[in-house]
Amino acid sequence: MSGIKILGYGLSQGDKIVSNSDLEKIIDTSDSWIREKTGIERRFFSVEKNNLDMAEEAAKRAVENSDVKVCDIDLILVCTFTPDYATPSVACGVAGRLNLGKGVMCMDINAACSGFVYGLNIAKAMLESKASKCVLLIGSEKISPLLNMEDRSSCILFGDGAGALILGADEEGLFESSSGVLYDDEILFCDRSNPKVSMRGQEVYRFAVNKVPEIIREVMAKGGCSAEDVDRFVFHQANLRIIDSAAAKLKIPENKIYKNVQNYGNTSGASIGICMAEMMEKGLLKAGMKVVCCGFGAGLTYGATFFTVGE
Ligand code: COA
């Protein structure tokens, strides 16, 4: 049995705050509609910073507040569907900016909004097998240039940002995961020939409210626990209504659920990383706690992890 320790955390946001009222000025929408349908109040768009700039900022903050030396990091994973280049990866860019080279493996993971959960799985597997000793796991997205600002049902949802964790192995810890894919390239996609996010909102909504409780039940069963035993639930921050629906189905008390979609919108592969970095900062993730994370999104991908926070 082996789990993960959180050795450091950091976050970064896009450089421009965009409120719902700002959007009212450019599209036919209203603050009240967006809040009622999604819970979102504002999001960050990145104008000056690219994806790598945000990933770097989050990574450097994570190193700063940890006891880890940069040279201890031997695996960099960046969860993103919005890399600045098709290649090199954002992860290679982070290595460059941290002056890391020999002995470091770098790669991006594209699992859209399930990215950070899949990243946690890969990090844990690499740590458990001892292929890595210290993993820098980052979720970083610059989605704003890929938004169709004439499509009011999708452009109001997304934002830019990055969250990073430095992870080590916890020999005594627990870690379970469940995941899946329902392949579909029409409900939620971003085509390279016309790179704009396109979404059939109601179908995505139905997919999420069905799959999220199912996959969380499955991972809790693997961990031999129920919602009562779990201390913190960290959902992909797509929409408050999706989170609330899953919470009601699973009978999760409000105080166990972390939500920040109000301030960020949907940052896809970064959202759970940003949540976890904020929770660490606020002292909401403590050693010994049992945590469930759940991601879902384009692919259609979905996944959940259950783990204990290592000492
Ligand atoms: N502002 C105001 N009105 C809007 C609007 C906006 N931003 N976007 C859509 N509308 C209108 C529609 O045009 C429609 O008007 P009509 O009734 O006159 O035709 C009405 O609101 C209802 O549209 P509908 O698409 O049925 O709304 P909805 O209740 O499904 O809510 C979403 C739309 C996108 C908020 C909702 O489907 C959703 O949250 N889906 C999940 C999206 C998601 O989380 N994606 C990422 C997953 S990782």
CSV table of C-alpha atoms and ligand atoms in Angstrom, one decimal:
chain,number,residue,atom,x,y,z
A,1,MET,CA,0.0,0.0,0.0
A,2,SER,CA,1.3,3.4,-0.8
A,3,GLY,CA,0.0,6.9,-1.0
A,4,ILE,CA,1.1,10.5,-1.5
A,5,LYS,CA,2.5,13.3,0.6
A,6,ILE,CA,1.9,17.0,-0.3
A,7,LEU,CA,5.3,18.7,0.1
A,8,GLY,CA,4.5,22.0,-1.5
A,9,TYR,CA,1.7,23.9,-3.2
A,10,GLY,CA,1.3,27.0,-5.4
A,11,LEU,CA,-1.1,28.8,-7.7
A,12,SER,CA,-1.2,31.4,-10.3
A,13,GLN,CA,-4.1,33.2,-12.1
A,14,GLY,CA,-4.6,34.9,-15.4
A,15,ASP,CA,-3.7,38.6,-15.2
A,16,LYS,CA,-7.1,40.1,-15.9
A,17,ILE,CA,-10.2,39.7,-13.7
A,18,VAL,CA,-13.3,39.4,-15.9
A,19,SER,CA,-16.6,39.8,-14.0
A,20,ASN,CA,-20.0,38.7,-15.2
A,21,SER,CA,-20.8,42.4,-15.6
A,22,ASP,CA,-17.7,42.7,-17.9
A,23,LEU,CA,-19.2,40.0,-20.1
A,24,GLU,CA,-22.6,41.7,-20.1
A,25,LYS,CA,-20.9,44.5,-22.1
A,26,ILE,CA,-19.8,42.2,-24.9
A,27,ILE,CA,-22.4,39.5,-25.1
A,28,ASP,CA,-26.1,39.2,-24.5
A,29,THR,CA,-26.0,37.8,-21.0
A,30,SER,CA,-26.6,38.9,-17.4
A,31,ASP,CA,-24.8,38.5,-14.1
A,32,SER,CA,-28.0,37.0,-12.6
A,33,TRP,CA,-28.3,34.3,-15.4
A,34,ILE,CA,-24.7,33.3,-15.1
A,35,ARG,CA,-24.8,33.1,-11.3
A,36,GLU,CA,-28.1,31.2,-11.3
A,37,LYS,CA,-27.1,28.7,-13.9
A,38,THR,CA,-23.4,28.2,-13.0
A,39,GLY,CA,-22.5,29.9,-9.7
A,40,ILE,CA,-19.7,31.8,-11.5
A,41,GLU,CA,-19.2,35.4,-10.4
A,42,ARG,CA,-15.9,36.1,-12.1
A,43,ARG,CA,-12.9,34.4,-13.8
A,44,PHE,CA,-9.4,35.3,-14.8
A,45,PHE,CA,-8.3,35.7,-18.4
A,46,SER,CA,-4.6,35.8,-19.2
A,47,VAL,CA,-3.7,38.5,-21.6
A,48,GLU,CA,0.1,38.9,-21.0
A,49,LYS,CA,1.0,35.5,-19.5
A,50,ASN,CA,1.0,32.4,-21.5
A,51,ASN,CA,0.3,28.9,-20.2
A,52,LEU,CA,4.0,28.3,-19.3
A,53,ASP,CA,4.2,31.6,-17.4
A,54,MET,CA,1.3,30.6,-15.1
A,55,ALA,CA,2.7,27.0,-14.7
A,56,GLU,CA,6.1,28.4,-13.8
A,57,GLU,CA,4.6,30.9,-11.3
A,58,ALA,CA,2.6,28.1,-9.6
A,59,ALA,CA,5.7,25.8,-9.6
A,60,LYS,CA,8.0,28.3,-8.1
A,61,ARG,CA,5.5,29.2,-5.4
A,62,ALA,CA,5.2,25.5,-4.6
A,63,VAL,CA,9.0,25.1,-4.3
A,64,GLU,CA,9.2,28.3,-2.2
A,65,ASN,CA,6.8,27.1,0.5
A,66,SER,CA,8.3,23.6,0.7
A,67,ASP,CA,11.5,22.1,2.1
A,68,VAL,CA,12.1,20.6,-1.3
A,69,LYS,CA,15.2,21.6,-3.3
A,70,VAL,CA,14.4,22.2,-7.0
A,71,CYS,CA,17.1,19.6,-7.8
A,72,ASP,CA,15.1,16.9,-5.9
A,73,ILE,CA,12.3,17.1,-8.5
A,74,ASP,CA,12.6,14.2,-11.0
A,75,LEU,CA,9.2,14.2,-12.7
A,76,ILE,CA,7.2,17.2,-14.0
A,77,LEU,CA,3.7,16.5,-15.2
A,78,VAL,CA,1.5,19.4,-16.5
A,79,CYS,CA,-2.2,18.6,-17.0
A,80,THR,CA,-3.4,20.8,-19.8
A,81,PHE,CA,-5.3,20.8,-23.1
A,82,THR,CA,-4.1,24.3,-23.9
A,83,PRO,CA,-0.3,24.1,-24.2
A,84,ASP,CA,1.4,27.1,-25.9
A,85,TYR,CA,3.1,24.8,-28.4
A,86,ALA,CA,2.1,21.4,-29.8
A,87,THR,CA,5.7,20.7,-28.8
A,88,PRO,CA,7.8,21.3,-26.7
A,89,SER,CA,5.4,20.5,-23.8
A,90,VAL,CA,4.6,23.0,-21.0
A,91,ALA,CA,6.3,20.5,-18.7
A,92,CYS,CA,9.6,20.8,-20.6
A,93,GLY,CA,9.3,24.6,-20.4
A,94,VAL,CA,8.8,24.4,-16.6
A,95,ALA,CA,12.0,22.3,-16.4
A,96,GLY,CA,13.8,24.9,-18.4
A,97,ARG,CA,12.6,27.8,-16.2
A,98,LEU,CA,13.6,25.8,-13.1
A,99,ASN,CA,17.0,25.1,-14.6
A,100,LEU,CA,16.4,21.4,-14.4
A,101,GLY,CA,17.9,19.0,-16.9
A,102,LYS,CA,19.5,15.6,-16.4
A,103,GLY,CA,17.5,13.0,-14.6
A,104,VAL,CA,14.1,14.8,-15.0
A,105,MET,CA,11.2,13.4,-17.0
A,106,CYS,CA,8.7,15.9,-18.3
A,107,MET,CA,5.4,15.5,-20.0
A,108,ASP,CA,2.0,17.1,-20.5
A,109,ILE,CA,-1.2,15.1,-19.8
A,110,ASN,CA,-4.2,16.0,-21.9
A,111,ALA,CA,-7.3,14.6,-20.2
A,112,ALA,CA,-9.2,17.9,-20.3
A,113,CYS,CA,-11.1,18.5,-17.1
A,114,SER,CA,-10.1,15.1,-15.7
A,115,GLY,CA,-6.5,16.0,-16.2
A,116,PHE,CA,-5.5,16.7,-12.6
A,117,VAL,CA,-7.1,13.5,-11.3
A,118,TYR,CA,-5.3,11.5,-14.0
A,119,GLY,CA,-2.1,13.4,-13.1
A,120,LEU,CA,-2.5,12.4,-9.4
A,121,ASN,CA,-2.8,8.7,-10.5
A,122,ILE,CA,0.3,8.9,-12.7
A,123,ALA,CA,2.3,10.7,-10.0
A,124,LYS,CA,1.3,8.1,-7.4
A,125,ALA,CA,2.2,5.2,-9.7
A,126,MET,CA,5.6,6.7,-10.4
A,127,LEU,CA,6.3,7.3,-6.7
A,128,GLU,CA,5.1,3.8,-5.7
A,129,SER,CA,7.2,2.1,-8.3
A,130,LYS,CA,10.2,4.3,-7.1
A,131,ALA,CA,10.7,5.5,-10.7
A,132,SER,CA,10.3,8.9,-9.1
A,133,LYS,CA,11.1,10.4,-5.7
A,134,CYS,CA,9.6,13.8,-6.1
A,135,VAL,CA,6.9,14.8,-8.5
A,136,LEU,CA,5.9,18.4,-9.5
A,137,LEU,CA,2.3,18.0,-10.6
A,138,ILE,CA,0.8,21.1,-12.2
A,139,GLY,CA,-2.6,21.9,-13.8
A,140,SER,CA,-2.3,24.9,-16.1
A,141,GLU,CA,-4.7,26.2,-18.6
A,142,LYS,CA,-4.9,29.3,-20.9
A,143,ILE,CA,-8.4,28.7,-22.3
A,144,SER,CA,-9.5,32.3,-23.0
A,145,PRO,CA,-8.0,32.4,-26.6
A,146,LEU,CA,-10.0,29.3,-27.4
A,147,LEU,CA,-13.4,30.8,-26.4
A,148,ASN,CA,-15.9,31.7,-29.0
A,149,MET,CA,-17.0,35.0,-27.6
A,150,GLU,CA,-20.1,34.9,-29.8
A,151,ASP,CA,-21.3,31.7,-28.1
A,152,ARG,CA,-22.8,33.0,-24.8
A,153,SER,CA,-23.6,29.5,-23.6
A,154,SER,CA,-19.9,28.4,-23.5
A,155,CYS,CA,-17.7,31.6,-23.3
A,156,ILE,CA,-19.1,32.5,-19.8
A,157,LEU,CA,-17.9,29.3,-18.3
A,158,PHE,CA,-14.1,29.2,-18.6
A,159,GLY,CA,-11.1,30.9,-17.1
A,160,ASP,CA,-7.3,30.7,-17.0
A,161,GLY,CA,-5.0,29.7,-14.1
A,162,ALA,CA,-2.6,27.1,-12.7
A,163,GLY,CA,-2.3,25.1,-9.5
A,164,ALA,CA,0.8,23.0,-8.5
A,165,LEU,CA,1.6,20.4,-5.9
A,166,ILE,CA,4.9,18.8,-5.1
A,167,LEU,CA,4.3,15.2,-4.2
A,168,GLY,CA,6.3,12.5,-2.5
A,169,ALA,CA,5.5,8.9,-1.6
A,170,ASP,CA,3.8,8.0,1.7
A,171,GLU,CA,4.5,4.4,2.4
A,172,GLU,CA,1.7,4.2,4.9
A,173,GLY,CA,-0.9,6.0,2.8
A,174,LEU,CA,-4.0,4.9,1.0
A,175,PHE,CA,-4.7,5.7,-2.6
A,176,GLU,CA,-7.4,4.3,-4.9
A,177,SER,CA,-8.7,5.4,-8.2
A,178,SER,CA,-11.5,4.8,-10.7
A,179,SER,CA,-11.7,6.3,-14.2
A,180,GLY,CA,-13.3,5.9,-17.6
A,181,VAL,CA,-14.1,7.4,-20.9
A,182,LEU,CA,-17.2,7.6,-23.0
A,183,TYR,CA,-15.7,8.6,-26.4
A,184,ASP,CA,-17.5,11.5,-28.0
A,185,ASP,CA,-16.1,14.3,-30.2
A,186,GLU,CA,-19.3,16.3,-30.7
A,187,ILE,CA,-20.6,17.1,-27.2
A,188,LEU,CA,-17.5,18.9,-26.0
A,189,PHE,CA,-14.5,19.5,-28.3
A,190,CYS,CA,-11.9,22.0,-29.6
A,191,ASP,CA,-11.0,21.3,-33.2
A,192,ARG,CA,-7.5,22.3,-34.4
A,193,SER,CA,-8.8,23.6,-37.7
A,194,ASN,CA,-11.1,26.0,-35.9
A,195,PRO,CA,-9.7,26.1,-32.4
A,196,LYS,CA,-12.7,27.2,-30.3
A,197,VAL,CA,-14.3,25.3,-27.5
A,198,SER,CA,-17.6,24.0,-28.6
A,199,MET,CA,-20.1,22.4,-26.2
A,200,ARG,CA,-23.7,21.0,-26.1
A,201,GLY,CA,-24.3,22.2,-22.5
A,202,GLN,CA,-27.3,20.2,-21.5
A,203,GLU,CA,-25.7,16.9,-22.7
A,204,VAL,CA,-22.5,17.7,-20.8
A,205,TYR,CA,-24.6,18.5,-17.7
A,206,ARG,CA,-26.5,15.2,-17.9
A,207,PHE,CA,-23.2,13.3,-18.3
A,208,ALA,CA,-21.7,15.0,-15.3
A,209,VAL,CA,-24.6,14.6,-12.9
A,210,ASN,CA,-24.8,10.9,-13.7
A,211,LYS,CA,-21.1,10.0,-13.8
A,212,VAL,CA,-19.8,12.0,-10.9
A,213,PRO,CA,-21.8,10.3,-8.1
A,214,GLU,CA,-21.3,6.9,-9.8
A,215,ILE,CA,-17.5,7.2,-10.0
A,216,ILE,CA,-17.2,8.6,-6.5
A,217,ARG,CA,-19.3,5.7,-5.1
A,218,GLU,CA,-17.0,3.3,-6.9
A,219,VAL,CA,-13.8,4.8,-5.6
A,220,MET,CA,-15.1,5.1,-2.0
A,221,ALA,CA,-16.1,1.4,-2.2
A,222,LYS,CA,-12.5,0.6,-3.3
A,223,GLY,CA,-11.2,2.6,-0.3
A,224,GLY,CA,-13.7,0.8,2.0
A,225,CYS,CA,-15.3,4.0,3.1
A,226,SER,CA,-18.5,6.0,2.8
A,227,ALA,CA,-19.1,9.7,2.4
A,228,GLU,CA,-19.3,10.0,6.2
A,229,ASP,CA,-15.6,8.8,6.5
A,230,VAL,CA,-14.3,11.3,3.9
A,231,ASP,CA,-13.0,14.6,5.2
A,232,ARG,CA,-12.8,16.6,2.0
A,233,PHE,CA,-14.4,16.3,-1.5
A,234,VAL,CA,-12.7,18.2,-4.3
A,235,PHE,CA,-14.7,18.3,-7.4
A,236,HIS,CA,-13.7,19.7,-10.8
A,237,GLN,CA,-15.0,23.2,-10.7
A,238,ALA,CA,-17.3,23.4,-13.7
A,239,ASN,CA,-20.6,24.5,-12.3
A,240,LEU,CA,-22.0,24.9,-8.8
A,241,ARG,CA,-25.2,23.1,-9.8
A,242,ILE,CA,-23.2,20.0,-10.9
A,243,ILE,CA,-21.3,20.0,-7.6
A,244,ASP,CA,-24.5,20.5,-5.5
A,245,SER,CA,-26.4,17.8,-7.4
A,246,ALA,CA,-23.6,15.3,-6.8
A,247,ALA,CA,-23.4,16.3,-3.1
A,248,ALA,CA,-27.1,15.8,-2.7
A,249,LYS,CA,-27.1,12.4,-4.3
A,250,LEU,CA,-24.1,11.3,-2.1
A,251,LYS,CA,-25.4,13.1,1.0
A,252,ILE,CA,-22.2,15.0,1.5
A,253,PRO,CA,-22.4,17.8,4.1
A,254,GLU,CA,-21.6,21.2,2.7
A,255,ASN,CA,-18.6,21.7,5.0
A,256,LYS,CA,-16.7,18.8,3.4
A,257,ILE,CA,-16.9,20.3,-0.1
A,258,TYR,CA,-14.5,22.9,-1.4
A,259,LYS,CA,-15.8,25.3,-4.0
A,260,ASN,CA,-14.1,28.2,-5.8
A,261,VAL,CA,-15.8,28.1,-9.2
A,262,GLN,CA,-17.3,31.5,-8.2
A,263,ASN,CA,-13.9,33.1,-8.5
A,264,TYR,CA,-12.3,31.2,-11.3
A,265,GLY,CA,-14.9,29.7,-13.6
A,266,ASN,CA,-13.9,26.4,-15.1
A,267,THR,CA,-10.1,26.1,-15.5
A,268,SER,CA,-10.3,22.6,-16.8
A,269,GLY,CA,-7.1,20.6,-16.0
A,270,ALA,CA,-6.1,23.2,-13.5
A,271,SER,CA,-9.2,23.4,-11.4
A,272,ILE,CA,-8.5,20.7,-8.9
A,273,GLY,CA,-4.9,21.7,-8.6
A,274,ILE,CA,-6.0,25.3,-7.8
A,275,CYS,CA,-8.5,24.0,-5.3
A,276,MET,CA,-5.9,21.9,-3.5
A,277,ALA,CA,-3.3,24.7,-3.5
A,278,GLU,CA,-5.9,27.0,-1.9
A,279,MET,CA,-7.0,24.4,0.5
A,280,MET,CA,-3.4,23.9,1.6
A,281,GLU,CA,-3.0,27.6,2.0
A,282,LYS,CA,-6.1,27.8,4.2
A,283,GLY,CA,-5.1,24.8,6.3
A,284,LEU,CA,-8.1,22.7,5.0
A,285,LEU,CA,-6.0,19.7,3.9
A,286,LYS,CA,-4.2,18.2,6.9
A,287,ALA,CA,-2.1,15.1,7.3
A,288,GLY,CA,-4.3,12.0,7.9
A,289,MET,CA,-7.3,13.4,6.2
A,290,LYS,CA,-9.2,11.3,3.7
A,291,VAL,CA,-9.8,13.1,0.4
A,292,VAL,CA,-11.8,12.3,-2.7
A,293,CYS,CA,-11.1,14.2,-5.9
A,294,CYS,CA,-13.4,13.9,-9.0
A,295,GLY,CA,-12.8,15.2,-12.5
A,296,PHE,CA,-15.0,15.0,-15.6
A,297,GLY,CA,-15.0,16.6,-19.0
A,298,ALA,CA,-14.1,16.4,-22.7
A,299,GLY,CA,-13.3,13.0,-24.0
A,300,LEU,CA,-15.7,12.4,-22.4
A,301,THR,CA,-13.3,11.5,-19.5
A,302,TYR,CA,-14.1,11.0,-15.9
A,303,GLY,CA,-12.2,9.9,-12.9
A,304,ALA,CA,-12.0,9.9,-9.1
A,305,THR,CA,-9.3,9.3,-6.5
A,306,PHE,CA,-9.5,8.5,-2.9
A,307,PHE,CA,-6.4,9.1,-0.8
A,308,THR,CA,-5.1,10.0,2.6
A,309,VAL,CA,-2.9,13.0,3.0
A,310,GLY,CA,0.5,11.8,4.1
A,311,GLU,CA,2.5,13.2,7.1
B,1,COA,N1,-26.8,34.3,-20.8
B,1,COA,C1,-28.1,34.4,-21.0
B,1,COA,N2,-28.9,33.5,-21.6
B,1,COA,C2,-28.2,32.4,-22.0
B,1,COA,C3,-26.9,32.2,-21.9
B,1,COA,C4,-26.1,33.3,-21.3
B,1,COA,N3,-24.8,33.2,-21.1
B,1,COA,N4,-26.5,31.1,-22.5
B,1,COA,C5,-27.6,30.5,-22.9
B,1,COA,N5,-28.7,31.3,-22.7
B,1,COA,C6,-30.1,31.1,-23.0
B,1,COA,C7,-30.3,30.2,-24.1
B,1,COA,O1,-30.2,30.8,-25.4
B,1,COA,C8,-31.7,29.7,-23.9
B,1,COA,O2,-32.6,30.7,-24.3
B,1,COA,P1,-34.0,30.3,-25.0
B,1,COA,O3,-34.8,29.5,-23.9
B,1,COA,O4,-34.6,31.6,-25.3
B,1,COA,O5,-33.7,29.4,-26.2
B,1,COA,C9,-31.8,29.6,-22.4
B,1,COA,O6,-30.7,30.5,-21.9
B,1,COA,C10,-31.6,28.3,-21.8
B,1,COA,O7,-30.5,27.7,-22.5
B,1,COA,P2,-30.0,26.2,-22.1
B,1,COA,O8,-28.8,25.9,-22.9
B,1,COA,O9,-31.2,25.3,-22.1
B,1,COA,O10,-29.6,26.5,-20.6
B,1,COA,P3,-29.1,25.4,-19.5
B,1,COA,O11,-30.1,25.5,-18.4
B,1,COA,O12,-28.8,24.1,-20.1
B,1,COA,O13,-27.8,26.1,-19.0
B,1,COA,C11,-25.4,25.7,-19.2
B,1,COA,C12,-26.7,26.2,-19.9
B,1,COA,C13,-24.3,25.8,-20.2
B,1,COA,C14,-25.1,26.6,-18.0
B,1,COA,C15,-25.6,24.3,-18.7
B,1,COA,O14,-26.1,23.5,-19.7
B,1,COA,C16,-24.4,23.7,-18.1
B,1,COA,O15,-23.9,24.1,-17.1
B,1,COA,N6,-23.9,22.6,-18.7
B,1,COA,C17,-22.6,22.0,-18.3
B,1,COA,C18,-21.5,22.8,-18.9
B,1,COA,C19,-20.2,22.4,-18.3
B,1,COA,O16,-20.0,22.3,-17.1
B,1,COA,N7,-19.2,22.2,-19.2
B,1,COA,C20,-17.8,21.9,-18.9
B,1,COA,C21,-17.7,20.5,-18.3
B,1,COA,S1,-16.1,20.1,-18.0
